[in-house]
Amino acid sequence: KAGVTQTPRYLIKTRGQQVTLSCSPISGHRSVSWYQQTPGQGLQFLFEYFSETQRNKGNFPGRFSGRQFSNSRSEMNVSTLELGDSALYLCASSSYPDLPPGLAGGAHTQYFGPGTRLTVL
Amino acid sequence: EDQVTQSPEALRLQEGESSSLNCSYTVSGLRGLFWYRQDPGKGPEFLFTLYSAGEEKEKERLKATLTKKESFLHITAPKPEDSATYLCAVQARTGANNLFFGTGTRLTVIP
């Protein structure tokens, strides 16, 4: 089974521009989550999409947005780029088990892609 | 508030020298605890999911254990190719699917 793919792998942008990153999940996975990784803050959750709906959002400004398509592919967009947005952006996909989240065994293992390295100048 | 603390921040081992990495966590009801390995410039690679206290999982030279407050990743007779950053993450029983990560342990295995 092919893993999670992300495009592009590298991006260089200037302050004020906007950027769109793309993620294709593992075949059959319907949940896609996005994370930002920086040396200072580590891995931080951005948002999660399931069946084209945003289910959960992290503590990031509204400049960060995303969407999911009917084939489960997802994109995230960052508008009005700032220097501090330079980071590795990671996409992760998971399949939902049939168990309710409160039961043991209901954890949703996430599988990560290689990431997109964004540099803002 | 969910919190994950990993120690040590960095660890240097001689090839064959076994050791353990620690992950202490505070979460409002644990749905799962995850271990990942990350090589420089790459995405995290999934290693283990642990669901409840007392559970253990093994894969080659790695063994992960879980208690109600912490998890250990034991590395037996490590090789240079085990050098990487090891990340611990928790998922809470809040209905949300997101992972809350620790800052990782950077492991270097010297030949």
PDB file of C-alpha atoms in Angstrom:
ATOM      1  CA  LYS A   1       0.000   0.000   0.000  1.00  0.00           C
ATOM      2  CA  ALA A   2       1.375   3.403  -0.916  1.00  0.00           C
ATOM      3  CA  GLY A   3       2.011   5.749   1.981  1.00  0.00           C
ATOM      4  CA  VAL A   4       0.925   9.316   2.553  1.00  0.00           C
ATOM      5  CA  THR A   5       2.223  11.643  -0.127  1.00  0.00           C
ATOM      6  CA  GLN A   6       2.715  15.389   0.104  1.00  0.00           C
ATOM      7  CA  THR A   7       3.470  17.952  -2.558  1.00  0.00           C
ATOM      8  CA  PRO A   8       5.499  19.963  -3.015  1.00  0.00           C
ATOM      9  CA  ARG A   9       8.375  18.777  -0.833  1.00  0.00           C
ATOM     10  CA  TYR A  10      10.019  22.192  -0.673  1.00  0.00           C
ATOM     11  CA  LEU A  11       8.708  25.737  -1.034  1.00  0.00           C
ATOM     12  CA  ILE A  12      10.297  29.149  -0.741  1.00  0.00           C
ATOM     13  CA  LYS A  13       7.969  32.130  -0.413  1.00  0.00           C
ATOM     14  CA  THR A  14       8.222  35.749   0.669  1.00  0.00           C
ATOM     15  CA  ARG A  15       6.325  37.504   3.422  1.00  0.00           C
ATOM     16  CA  GLY A  16       2.766  38.435   2.497  1.00  0.00           C
ATOM     17  CA  GLN A  17       2.351  35.704  -0.103  1.00  0.00           C
ATOM     18  CA  GLN A  18       0.047  32.756   0.263  1.00  0.00           C
ATOM     19  CA  VAL A  19       0.758  29.056  -0.188  1.00  0.00           C
ATOM     20  CA  THR A  20      -1.213  25.853  -0.773  1.00  0.00           C
ATOM     21  CA  LEU A  21       0.084  22.446   0.282  1.00  0.00           C
ATOM     22  CA  SER A  22      -1.380  19.146  -0.836  1.00  0.00           C
ATOM     23  CA  CYS A  23      -1.741  15.758   0.849  1.00  0.00           C
ATOM     24  CA  SER A  24      -2.923  12.395  -0.486  1.00  0.00           C
ATOM     25  CA  PRO A  25      -3.760   9.922   2.304  1.00  0.00           C
ATOM     26  CA  ILE A  26      -3.216   6.184   2.365  1.00  0.00           C
ATOM     27  CA  SER A  27      -5.813   4.483   0.203  1.00  0.00           C
ATOM     28  CA  GLY A  28      -8.953   3.837   2.257  1.00  0.00           C
ATOM     29  CA  HIS A  29      -8.099   6.363   4.965  1.00  0.00           C
ATOM     30  CA  ARG A  30     -10.756   9.033   5.362  1.00  0.00           C
ATOM     31  CA  SER A  31      -9.211  11.154   8.112  1.00  0.00           C
ATOM     32  CA  VAL A  32      -6.458  13.652   7.342  1.00  0.00           C
ATOM     33  CA  SER A  33      -4.704  15.750   9.975  1.00  0.00           C
ATOM     34  CA  TRP A  34      -2.167  18.521   9.522  1.00  0.00           C
ATOM     35  CA  TYR A  35       0.687  19.417  11.873  1.00  0.00           C
ATOM     36  CA  GLN A  36       3.327  22.123  11.958  1.00  0.00           C
ATOM     37  CA  GLN A  37       6.821  21.198  13.157  1.00  0.00           C
ATOM     38  CA  THR A  38       9.363  23.819  14.218  1.00  0.00           C
ATOM     39  CA  PRO A  39      12.566  23.483  16.266  1.00  0.00           C
ATOM     40  CA  GLY A  40      11.141  25.684  19.026  1.00  0.00           C
ATOM     41  CA  GLN A  41       7.589  24.343  19.330  1.00  0.00           C
ATOM     42  CA  GLY A  42       7.904  20.779  18.106  1.00  0.00           C
ATOM     43  CA  LEU A  43       4.909  19.148  16.453  1.00  0.00           C
ATOM     44  CA  GLN A  44       1.681  21.105  16.840  1.00  0.00           C
ATOM     45  CA  PHE A  45      -1.764  20.125  15.605  1.00  0.00           C
ATOM     46  CA  LEU A  46      -3.351  22.389  12.986  1.00  0.00           C
ATOM     47  CA  PHE A  47      -6.620  20.717  11.995  1.00  0.00           C
ATOM     48  CA  GLU A  48      -8.311  17.444  11.088  1.00  0.00           C
ATOM     49  CA  TYR A  49     -10.679  16.649   8.247  1.00  0.00           C
ATOM     50  CA  PHE A  50     -12.997  13.684   7.904  1.00  0.00           C
ATOM     51  CA  SER A  51     -15.517  13.175   5.116  1.00  0.00           C
ATOM     52  CA  GLU A  52     -14.852  16.683   3.801  1.00  0.00           C
ATOM     53  CA  THR A  53     -15.673  18.280   7.178  1.00  0.00           C
ATOM     54  CA  GLN A  54     -13.297  19.934   9.613  1.00  0.00           C
ATOM     55  CA  ARG A  55     -13.699  17.984  12.845  1.00  0.00           C
ATOM     56  CA  ASN A  56     -11.115  19.629  15.020  1.00  0.00           C
ATOM     57  CA  LYS A  57      -8.858  22.683  14.948  1.00  0.00           C
ATOM     58  CA  GLY A  58      -5.720  23.589  16.838  1.00  0.00           C
ATOM     59  CA  ASN A  59      -4.687  26.944  18.232  1.00  0.00           C
ATOM     60  CA  PHE A  60      -3.557  28.671  15.051  1.00  0.00           C
ATOM     61  CA  PRO A  61      -4.703  31.967  13.501  1.00  0.00           C
ATOM     62  CA  GLY A  62      -7.337  32.108  10.787  1.00  0.00           C
ATOM     63  CA  ARG A  63      -4.602  32.551   8.161  1.00  0.00           C
ATOM     64  CA  PHE A  64      -4.279  28.777   8.315  1.00  0.00           C
ATOM     65  CA  SER A  65      -7.109  26.942   6.610  1.00  0.00           C
ATOM     66  CA  GLY A  66      -7.736  23.658   4.904  1.00  0.00           C
ATOM     67  CA  ARG A  67     -10.193  21.551   3.042  1.00  0.00           C
ATOM     68  CA  GLN A  68     -10.788  17.960   2.054  1.00  0.00           C
ATOM     69  CA  PHE A  69     -12.125  16.602  -1.195  1.00  0.00           C
ATOM     70  CA  SER A  70     -14.478  13.699  -1.832  1.00  0.00           C
ATOM     71  CA  ASN A  71     -11.515  11.402  -2.590  1.00  0.00           C
ATOM     72  CA  SER A  72     -10.078  12.245   0.885  1.00  0.00           C
ATOM     73  CA  ARG A  73      -7.211  14.278  -0.560  1.00  0.00           C
ATOM     74  CA  SER A  74      -6.605  17.414   1.464  1.00  0.00           C
ATOM     75  CA  GLU A  75      -5.083  20.818   1.001  1.00  0.00           C
ATOM     76  CA  MET A  76      -3.997  23.413   3.492  1.00  0.00           C
ATOM     77  CA  ASN A  77      -3.576  27.071   2.766  1.00  0.00           C
ATOM     78  CA  VAL A  78      -1.623  29.751   4.570  1.00  0.00           C
ATOM     79  CA  SER A  79      -2.369  33.329   3.620  1.00  0.00           C
ATOM     80  CA  THR A  80      -0.328  36.455   4.306  1.00  0.00           C
ATOM     81  CA  LEU A  81       2.796  34.484   5.148  1.00  0.00           C
ATOM     82  CA  GLU A  82       4.959  35.578   8.069  1.00  0.00           C
ATOM     83  CA  LEU A  83       8.586  34.688   8.796  1.00  0.00           C
ATOM     84  CA  GLY A  84       7.418  32.543  11.711  1.00  0.00           C
ATOM     85  CA  ASP A  85       5.456  30.298   9.362  1.00  0.00           C
ATOM     86  CA  SER A  86       8.709  28.716   8.197  1.00  0.00           C
ATOM     87  CA  ALA A  87       8.355  25.093   9.258  1.00  0.00           C
ATOM     88  CA  LEU A  88       7.944  21.502   8.190  1.00  0.00           C
ATOM     89  CA  TYR A  89       4.246  20.914   7.487  1.00  0.00           C
ATOM     90  CA  LEU A  90       3.208  17.320   8.014  1.00  0.00           C
ATOM     91  CA  CYS A  91       0.095  15.542   6.910  1.00  0.00           C
ATOM     92  CA  ALA A  92      -1.110  12.356   8.590  1.00  0.00           C
ATOM     93  CA  SER A  93      -3.886   9.976   7.646  1.00  0.00           C
ATOM     94  CA  SER A  94      -5.801   7.431   9.687  1.00  0.00           C
ATOM     95  CA  SER A  95      -8.684   5.028   9.301  1.00  0.00           C
ATOM     96  CA  TYR A  96     -11.458   5.113  11.845  1.00  0.00           C
ATOM     97  CA  PRO A  97     -12.159   1.874  13.664  1.00  0.00           C
ATOM     98  CA  ASP A  98     -15.728   0.924  14.412  1.00  0.00           C
ATOM     99  CA  LEU A  99     -15.232   1.305  18.165  1.00  0.00           C
ATOM    100  CA  PRO A 100     -16.457   4.472  19.916  1.00  0.00           C
ATOM    101  CA  PRO A 101     -13.539   6.709  20.932  1.00  0.00           C
ATOM    102  CA  GLY A 102     -14.131   6.128  24.650  1.00  0.00           C
ATOM    103  CA  LEU A 103     -13.339   2.418  24.481  1.00  0.00           C
ATOM    104  CA  ALA A 104      -9.895   0.901  24.678  1.00  0.00           C
ATOM    105  CA  GLY A 105      -8.725  -0.048  21.222  1.00  0.00           C
ATOM    106  CA  GLY A 106     -10.418   2.976  19.764  1.00  0.00           C
ATOM    107  CA  ALA A 107      -7.186   4.896  19.299  1.00  0.00           C
ATOM    108  CA  HIS A 108      -6.644   6.158  15.778  1.00  0.00           C
ATOM    109  CA  THR A 109      -3.086   5.533  14.665  1.00  0.00           C
ATOM    110  CA  GLN A 110      -1.883   8.264  12.341  1.00  0.00           C
ATOM    111  CA  TYR A 111       0.593   7.671   9.530  1.00  0.00           C
ATOM    112  CA  PHE A 112       2.653  10.632   8.420  1.00  0.00           C
ATOM    113  CA  GLY A 113       3.842  11.795   5.044  1.00  0.00           C
ATOM    114  CA  PRO A 114       7.340  13.127   4.300  1.00  0.00           C
ATOM    115  CA  GLY A 115       6.301  16.727   4.886  1.00  0.00           C
ATOM    116  CA  THR A 116       6.589  19.997   2.989  1.00  0.00           C
ATOM    117  CA  ARG A 117       9.459  22.245   4.032  1.00  0.00           C
ATOM    118  CA  LEU A 118       8.235  25.854   3.793  1.00  0.00           C
ATOM    119  CA  THR A 119      10.734  28.688   4.002  1.00  0.00           C
ATOM    120  CA  VAL A 120       9.415  32.248   4.247  1.00  0.00           C
ATOM    121  CA  LEU A 121      11.901  34.993   3.376  1.00  0.00           C
TER     122      LEU A 121
ATOM    123  CA  GLU B   1      -4.345  20.368  30.033  1.00  0.00           C
ATOM    124  CA  ASP B   2      -2.735  17.504  28.113  1.00  0.00           C
ATOM    125  CA  GLN B   3       1.020  17.358  28.621  1.00  0.00           C
ATOM    126  CA  VAL B   4       3.795  15.072  27.378  1.00  0.00           C
ATOM    127  CA  THR B   5       7.377  15.271  28.687  1.00  0.00           C
ATOM    128  CA  GLN B   6      10.171  13.221  27.181  1.00  0.00           C
ATOM    129  CA  SER B   7      13.550  12.566  28.740  1.00  0.00           C
ATOM    130  CA  PRO B   8      16.397  12.740  28.182  1.00  0.00           C
ATOM    131  CA  GLU B   9      16.445  15.366  25.436  1.00  0.00           C
ATOM    132  CA  ALA B  10      19.484  13.710  23.903  1.00  0.00           C
ATOM    133  CA  LEU B  11      21.193  10.372  24.452  1.00  0.00           C
ATOM    134  CA  ARG B  12      24.469   9.020  23.110  1.00  0.00           C
ATOM    135  CA  LEU B  13      25.037   5.277  23.288  1.00  0.00           C
ATOM    136  CA  GLN B  14      27.805   2.983  22.204  1.00  0.00           C
ATOM    137  CA  GLU B  15      26.706   0.309  19.770  1.00  0.00           C
ATOM    138  CA  GLY B  16      25.320  -2.576  21.837  1.00  0.00           C
ATOM    139  CA  GLU B  17      24.710  -0.441  24.947  1.00  0.00           C
ATOM    140  CA  SER B  18      21.045  -0.875  25.928  1.00  0.00           C
ATOM    141  CA  SER B  19      19.022   1.971  27.428  1.00  0.00           C
ATOM    142  CA  SER B  20      15.510   3.379  27.885  1.00  0.00           C
ATOM    143  CA  LEU B  21      13.721   6.540  26.836  1.00  0.00           C
ATOM    144  CA  ASN B  22      11.004   7.988  29.046  1.00  0.00           C
ATOM    145  CA  CYS B  23       7.684   9.612  28.180  1.00  0.00           C
ATOM    146  CA  SER B  24       5.633  11.047  31.058  1.00  0.00           C
ATOM    147  CA  TYR B  25       2.115  12.143  30.238  1.00  0.00           C
ATOM    148  CA  THR B  26      -0.910  13.886  31.668  1.00  0.00           C
ATOM    149  CA  VAL B  27      -4.112  13.503  29.687  1.00  0.00           C
ATOM    150  CA  SER B  28      -7.812  13.694  30.420  1.00  0.00           C
ATOM    151  CA  GLY B  29      -8.468  10.028  29.720  1.00  0.00           C
ATOM    152  CA  LEU B  30      -6.002   8.180  27.538  1.00  0.00           C
ATOM    153  CA  ARG B  31      -7.277   6.750  24.282  1.00  0.00           C
ATOM    154  CA  GLY B  32      -3.821   5.777  23.063  1.00  0.00           C
ATOM    155  CA  LEU B  33      -0.095   6.479  23.412  1.00  0.00           C
ATOM    156  CA  PHE B  34       2.059   6.418  20.304  1.00  0.00           C
ATOM    157  CA  TRP B  35       5.765   6.133  19.593  1.00  0.00           C
ATOM    158  CA  TYR B  36       7.270   7.423  16.370  1.00  0.00           C
ATOM    159  CA  ARG B  37      10.782   7.578  14.975  1.00  0.00           C
ATOM    160  CA  GLN B  38      11.831  10.600  12.945  1.00  0.00           C
ATOM    161  CA  ASP B  39      14.944  10.925  10.806  1.00  0.00           C
ATOM    162  CA  PRO B  40      16.223  14.421   9.904  1.00  0.00           C
ATOM    163  CA  GLY B  41      14.115  16.097   7.221  1.00  0.00           C
ATOM    164  CA  LYS B  42      11.574  13.277   7.118  1.00  0.00           C
ATOM    165  CA  GLY B  43       8.116  12.646   8.498  1.00  0.00           C
ATOM    166  CA  PRO B  44       7.601  10.606  11.681  1.00  0.00           C
ATOM    167  CA  GLU B  45       7.555   6.843  11.145  1.00  0.00           C
ATOM    168  CA  PHE B  46       5.015   4.932  13.215  1.00  0.00           C
ATOM    169  CA  LEU B  47       6.425   2.405  15.702  1.00  0.00           C
ATOM    170  CA  PHE B  48       3.822   1.452  18.340  1.00  0.00           C
ATOM    171  CA  THR B  49       0.356   2.173  19.703  1.00  0.00           C
ATOM    172  CA  LEU B  50      -0.308   1.349  23.366  1.00  0.00           C
ATOM    173  CA  TYR B  51      -3.855   1.456  24.700  1.00  0.00           C
ATOM    174  CA  SER B  52      -3.810   0.619  28.412  1.00  0.00           C
ATOM    175  CA  ALA B  53      -1.518   0.321  31.434  1.00  0.00           C
ATOM    176  CA  GLY B  54       0.455  -2.904  31.501  1.00  0.00           C
ATOM    177  CA  GLU B  55       0.550  -3.277  27.760  1.00  0.00           C
ATOM    178  CA  GLU B  56       3.879  -4.037  26.029  1.00  0.00           C
ATOM    179  CA  LYS B  57       4.819  -4.186  22.350  1.00  0.00           C
ATOM    180  CA  GLU B  58       8.043  -5.222  20.651  1.00  0.00           C
ATOM    181  CA  LYS B  59       9.619  -4.708  17.271  1.00  0.00           C
ATOM    182  CA  GLU B  60      13.164  -5.854  16.564  1.00  0.00           C
ATOM    183  CA  ARG B  61      15.411  -4.109  19.130  1.00  0.00           C
ATOM    184  CA  LEU B  62      12.616  -1.878  20.464  1.00  0.00           C
ATOM    185  CA  LYS B  63      10.131  -2.574  23.241  1.00  0.00           C
ATOM    186  CA  ALA B  64       7.491  -0.126  24.431  1.00  0.00           C
ATOM    187  CA  THR B  65       5.733  -0.332  27.798  1.00  0.00           C
ATOM    188  CA  LEU B  66       2.930   1.695  29.362  1.00  0.00           C
ATOM    189  CA  THR B  67       1.877   2.596  32.906  1.00  0.00           C
ATOM    190  CA  LYS B  68      -0.822   5.001  34.051  1.00  0.00           C
ATOM    191  CA  LYS B  69       1.635   7.899  34.101  1.00  0.00           C
ATOM    192  CA  GLU B  70       4.457   7.075  31.714  1.00  0.00           C
ATOM    193  CA  SER B  71       5.765   4.994  28.864  1.00  0.00           C
ATOM    194  CA  PHE B  72       9.230   3.643  28.234  1.00  0.00           C
ATOM    195  CA  LEU B  73      10.901   2.792  24.961  1.00  0.00           C
ATOM    196  CA  HIS B  74      13.594   0.219  25.672  1.00  0.00           C
ATOM    197  CA  ILE B  75      16.341  -0.162  23.087  1.00  0.00           C
ATOM    198  CA  THR B  76      18.299  -3.402  23.322  1.00  0.00           C
ATOM    199  CA  ALA B  77      21.766  -3.663  21.774  1.00  0.00           C
ATOM    200  CA  PRO B  78      21.269  -0.618  19.530  1.00  0.00           C
ATOM    201  CA  LYS B  79      22.952  -0.221  16.163  1.00  0.00           C
ATOM    202  CA  PRO B  80      24.032   3.001  14.434  1.00  0.00           C
ATOM    203  CA  GLU B  81      20.948   2.802  12.188  1.00  0.00           C
ATOM    204  CA  ASP B  82      18.786   3.259  15.293  1.00  0.00           C
ATOM    205  CA  SER B  83      20.050   6.852  15.511  1.00  0.00           C
ATOM    206  CA  ALA B  84      17.029   9.153  15.158  1.00  0.00           C
ATOM    207  CA  THR B  85      14.661  11.319  17.180  1.00  0.00           C
ATOM    208  CA  TYR B  86      12.039   9.286  19.017  1.00  0.00           C
ATOM    209  CA  LEU B  87       8.705  11.027  19.550  1.00  0.00           C
ATOM    210  CA  CYS B  88       5.972  10.151  22.020  1.00  0.00           C
ATOM    211  CA  ALA B  89       2.381  11.347  21.543  1.00  0.00           C
ATOM    212  CA  VAL B  90      -0.943  10.891  23.334  1.00  0.00           C
ATOM    213  CA  GLN B  91      -4.504  10.888  22.094  1.00  0.00           C
ATOM    214  CA  ALA B  92      -7.224  11.801  24.568  1.00  0.00           C
ATOM    215  CA  ARG B  93     -10.730  10.382  24.950  1.00  0.00           C
ATOM    216  CA  THR B  94     -12.300  13.670  24.029  1.00  0.00           C
ATOM    217  CA  GLY B  95     -13.595  12.542  20.680  1.00  0.00           C
ATOM    218  CA  ALA B  96     -10.893  14.529  18.923  1.00  0.00           C
ATOM    219  CA  ASN B  97      -8.421  12.610  16.822  1.00  0.00           C
ATOM    220  CA  ASN B  98      -5.407  14.878  17.239  1.00  0.00           C
ATOM    221  CA  LEU B  99      -2.113  13.784  18.744  1.00  0.00           C
ATOM    222  CA  PHE B 100      -0.330  15.797  21.457  1.00  0.00           C
ATOM    223  CA  PHE B 101       3.421  15.350  21.059  1.00  0.00           C
ATOM    224  CA  GLY B 102       6.412  15.554  23.352  1.00  0.00           C
ATOM    225  CA  THR B 103       9.560  17.272  22.130  1.00  0.00           C
ATOM    226  CA  GLY B 104      11.395  14.024  21.489  1.00  0.00           C
ATOM    227  CA  THR B 105      14.625  12.290  22.467  1.00  0.00           C
ATOM    228  CA  ARG B 106      17.484  12.563  19.991  1.00  0.00           C
ATOM    229  CA  LEU B 107      19.336   9.251  20.038  1.00  0.00           C
ATOM    230  CA  THR B 108      22.847   8.839  18.644  1.00  0.00           C
ATOM    231  CA  VAL B 109      24.385   5.365  18.502  1.00  0.00           C
ATOM    232  CA  ILE B 110      28.153   5.412  18.048  1.00  0.00           C
ATOM    233  CA  PRO B 111      29.836   2.478  16.240  1.00  0.00           C
TER     234      PRO B 111
END
